[in-house]
Amino acid sequence: MTAPTDPHGGVDHRAPSAPTAPPRSVWWARWLWITAALVGLGNTLLRLADREMLIGELRRVNPELSQREVDAAANGGIMFALLFMAGLTLLYVFFGNRMARGANWARVLVMVLCGLYVGGRLFAWFVISMARSLLDPRLMPDMAVGPLTVLFTTVIAALNIAVFVLLLRGESRRFFAGTGVPRSG
């Protein structure tokens, strides 16, 4: 029994070719994306390092808590925030690496997350500025509107905008369009 003849002359055009290196725009987008995650992690670490500020905020929000309850809430909050940010940073690295390998779903997801972050920050800044003008300043928590927080969120937003623009460049689109062959990963 003979094998059926191949209509493409013996060449399987469906097989993926050798992996190609991503263009510079995708390479930069990947590293800027991971940098944004690391800046966010650094922001969290700096804010959590000020335990006295956290305890002060807990006391301000709920003054009837005992010292033991305040300490437990602060410790639990710090642990949760650290674990959450570590997991989020790992997800950023995972999506960045998949994107650099040519996974279009990762590119789309990264672009959506960049847009959501920037849009969310713009909306938050607008709401906070409106709240500051309408409410008593003592009602606004320092950690939500402090200059360090504004600096970190501005840097992360700028990095996200750069990632978004880099992924829209022509060389990036051609890289993800490829030859129509689905890439693994």
Tab-separated table of C-alpha atoms in Angstrom:
chain	number	residue	atom	x	y	z
A	1	MET	CA	0.000	0.000	0.000
A	2	THR	CA	1.356	3.389	-0.904
A	3	ALA	CA	0.912	6.668	0.937
A	4	PRO	CA	-1.388	9.239	-0.632
A	5	THR	CA	0.359	11.785	-2.774
A	6	ASP	CA	1.022	15.203	-1.312
A	7	PRO	CA	-0.589	17.968	-3.392
A	8	HIS	CA	2.227	20.367	-2.381
A	9	GLY	CA	4.972	18.352	-4.035
A	10	GLY	CA	6.202	16.524	-0.932
A	11	VAL	CA	6.696	19.643	1.195
A	12	ASP	CA	4.499	20.010	4.254
A	13	HIS	CA	3.681	23.723	4.335
A	14	ARG	CA	1.776	23.366	7.604
A	15	ALA	CA	4.864	22.561	9.641
A	16	PRO	CA	6.236	25.558	11.540
A	17	SER	CA	9.514	26.914	10.324
A	18	ALA	CA	12.487	27.485	12.548
A	19	PRO	CA	11.691	29.937	15.340
A	20	THR	CA	12.518	33.498	14.440
A	21	ALA	CA	13.829	36.105	16.812
A	22	PRO	CA	11.316	38.816	17.648
A	23	PRO	CA	11.877	42.249	16.109
A	24	ARG	CA	13.333	44.993	18.285
A	25	SER	CA	9.920	46.519	18.945
A	26	VAL	CA	8.632	43.255	20.434
A	27	TRP	CA	11.889	42.760	22.344
A	28	TRP	CA	11.587	46.268	23.828
A	29	ALA	CA	7.878	45.806	24.555
A	30	ARG	CA	8.627	42.613	26.466
A	31	TRP	CA	11.282	44.223	28.649
A	32	LEU	CA	9.298	47.414	29.229
A	33	TRP	CA	6.310	45.274	30.213
A	34	ILE	CA	8.412	43.325	32.725
A	35	THR	CA	9.953	46.587	33.960
A	36	ALA	CA	6.449	47.934	34.629
A	37	ALA	CA	5.767	44.864	36.776
A	38	LEU	CA	9.005	45.356	38.695
A	39	VAL	CA	8.252	49.061	39.252
A	40	GLY	CA	4.828	48.069	40.597
A	41	LEU	CA	6.456	45.512	42.886
A	42	GLY	CA	8.914	48.166	44.075
A	43	ASN	CA	6.036	50.555	44.759
A	44	THR	CA	4.311	47.915	46.863
A	45	LEU	CA	7.479	47.080	48.775
A	46	LEU	CA	8.127	50.747	49.571
A	47	ARG	CA	4.583	51.292	50.770
A	48	LEU	CA	4.555	48.135	52.872
A	49	ALA	CA	7.910	48.992	54.443
A	50	ASP	CA	6.265	51.870	56.320
A	51	ARG	CA	4.511	49.761	58.936
A	52	GLU	CA	3.738	52.772	61.120
A	53	MET	CA	1.818	54.410	58.266
A	54	LEU	CA	-0.154	51.185	57.748
A	55	ILE	CA	-0.998	50.951	61.443
A	56	GLY	CA	-1.970	54.620	61.449
A	57	GLU	CA	-4.327	54.038	58.513
A	58	LEU	CA	-5.857	51.013	60.240
A	59	ARG	CA	-6.380	53.036	63.419
A	60	ARG	CA	-7.899	55.912	61.441
A	61	VAL	CA	-10.310	53.638	59.589
A	62	ASN	CA	-11.290	51.524	62.609
A	63	PRO	CA	-10.280	53.186	65.915
A	64	GLU	CA	-11.990	50.603	68.154
A	65	LEU	CA	-9.559	47.810	67.200
A	66	SER	CA	-7.224	46.549	69.898
A	67	GLN	CA	-3.459	46.672	69.345
A	68	ARG	CA	-3.420	42.910	68.813
A	69	GLU	CA	-6.106	43.186	66.125
A	70	VAL	CA	-4.299	46.077	64.448
A	71	ASP	CA	-1.028	44.108	64.402
A	72	ALA	CA	-2.783	41.031	63.012
A	73	ALA	CA	-4.525	43.080	60.318
A	74	ALA	CA	-1.252	44.801	59.371
A	75	ASN	CA	0.660	41.500	59.203
A	76	GLY	CA	-2.088	39.807	57.200
A	77	GLY	CA	-2.358	42.751	54.828
A	78	ILE	CA	1.389	42.856	54.265
A	79	MET	CA	1.576	39.110	53.606
A	80	PHE	CA	-1.390	39.170	51.240
A	81	ALA	CA	-0.031	42.181	49.331
A	82	LEU	CA	3.413	40.588	48.973
A	83	LEU	CA	2.019	37.291	47.732
A	84	PHE	CA	-0.374	39.026	45.368
A	85	MET	CA	2.332	41.263	43.884
A	86	ALA	CA	4.779	38.355	43.540
A	87	GLY	CA	2.126	36.365	41.669
A	88	LEU	CA	1.234	39.338	39.507
A	89	THR	CA	4.893	39.927	38.660
A	90	LEU	CA	5.258	36.273	37.638
A	91	LEU	CA	2.200	36.613	35.402
A	92	TYR	CA	3.692	39.705	33.768
A	93	VAL	CA	6.892	37.775	33.066
A	94	PHE	CA	4.906	34.804	31.707
A	95	PHE	CA	2.829	36.981	29.347
A	96	GLY	CA	5.911	38.933	28.255
A	97	ASN	CA	7.812	35.744	27.445
A	98	ARG	CA	4.873	34.256	25.527
A	99	MET	CA	4.510	37.489	23.601
A	100	ALA	CA	8.213	37.469	22.678
A	101	ARG	CA	7.822	33.909	21.378
A	102	GLY	CA	5.132	35.072	18.978
A	103	ALA	CA	1.910	34.168	20.795
A	104	ASN	CA	-0.619	36.637	19.441
A	105	TRP	CA	-3.038	35.947	22.309
A	106	ALA	CA	-0.358	37.192	24.724
A	107	ARG	CA	0.155	40.316	22.608
A	108	VAL	CA	-3.574	41.056	22.627
A	109	LEU	CA	-3.803	40.418	26.361
A	110	VAL	CA	-0.818	42.669	27.088
A	111	MET	CA	-2.298	45.446	24.954
A	112	VAL	CA	-5.680	45.142	26.684
A	113	LEU	CA	-4.034	45.206	30.126
A	114	CYS	CA	-1.954	48.243	29.142
A	115	GLY	CA	-5.071	50.073	27.981
A	116	LEU	CA	-6.988	49.130	31.119
A	117	TYR	CA	-4.161	50.284	33.370
A	118	VAL	CA	-3.753	53.651	31.679
A	119	GLY	CA	-7.507	54.212	31.443
A	120	GLY	CA	-7.960	53.155	35.062
A	121	ARG	CA	-5.200	55.482	36.259
A	122	LEU	CA	-6.653	58.432	34.344
A	123	PHE	CA	-10.073	57.738	35.816
A	124	ALA	CA	-8.634	57.308	39.339
A	125	TRP	CA	-6.668	60.565	39.095
A	126	PHE	CA	-9.808	62.365	37.952
A	127	VAL	CA	-11.915	60.906	40.779
A	128	ILE	CA	-9.235	61.613	43.396
A	129	SER	CA	-8.826	65.201	42.233
A	130	MET	CA	-12.602	65.675	42.363
A	131	ALA	CA	-12.779	64.064	45.814
A	132	ARG	CA	-9.979	66.286	47.101
A	133	SER	CA	-11.813	69.389	45.991
A	134	LEU	CA	-15.142	68.259	47.460
A	135	LEU	CA	-14.194	66.331	50.618
A	136	ASP	CA	-12.343	67.115	53.792
A	137	PRO	CA	-8.608	66.334	53.195
A	138	ARG	CA	-8.532	64.262	56.391
A	139	LEU	CA	-10.869	61.736	54.739
A	140	MET	CA	-8.337	60.952	52.007
A	141	PRO	CA	-5.798	58.278	52.965
A	142	ASP	CA	-2.206	59.422	52.478
A	143	MET	CA	-1.116	56.191	50.828
A	144	ALA	CA	-3.722	56.577	48.047
A	145	VAL	CA	-2.795	60.108	47.001
A	146	GLY	CA	0.777	60.664	48.132
A	147	PRO	CA	3.414	62.018	45.745
A	148	LEU	CA	5.319	58.727	45.734
A	149	THR	CA	2.214	56.853	44.612
A	150	VAL	CA	1.572	59.390	41.860
A	151	LEU	CA	5.192	59.088	40.707
A	152	PHE	CA	5.099	55.287	40.565
A	153	THR	CA	1.740	55.123	38.799
A	154	THR	CA	2.881	57.744	36.286
A	155	VAL	CA	6.029	55.748	35.488
A	156	ILE	CA	4.035	52.525	35.127
A	157	ALA	CA	1.463	54.270	32.914
A	158	ALA	CA	4.243	55.668	30.694
A	159	LEU	CA	5.795	52.196	30.394
A	160	ASN	CA	2.403	50.732	29.475
A	161	ILE	CA	1.841	53.381	26.819
A	162	ALA	CA	5.276	52.605	25.347
A	163	VAL	CA	4.488	48.867	25.309
A	164	PHE	CA	1.154	49.512	23.603
A	165	VAL	CA	2.741	51.697	20.915
A	166	LEU	CA	5.594	49.252	20.320
A	167	LEU	CA	3.161	46.368	19.834
A	168	LEU	CA	1.236	48.382	17.235
A	169	ARG	CA	4.285	49.046	15.083
A	170	GLY	CA	4.375	47.446	11.660
A	171	GLU	CA	7.282	45.123	12.397
A	172	SER	CA	5.469	43.861	15.495
A	173	ARG	CA	2.246	43.231	13.600
A	174	ARG	CA	4.129	41.369	10.867
A	175	PHE	CA	5.922	39.258	13.497
A	176	PHE	CA	2.638	38.196	15.073
A	177	ALA	CA	0.909	37.697	11.735
A	178	GLY	CA	3.762	35.391	10.702
A	179	THR	CA	2.933	32.999	7.916
A	180	GLY	CA	-0.453	32.008	9.226
A	181	VAL	CA	1.058	29.083	11.086
A	182	PRO	CA	-0.115	28.827	14.684
A	183	ARG	CA	2.817	29.143	17.031
A	184	SER	CA	3.116	27.035	20.129
A	185	GLY	CA	3.125	28.800	23.460
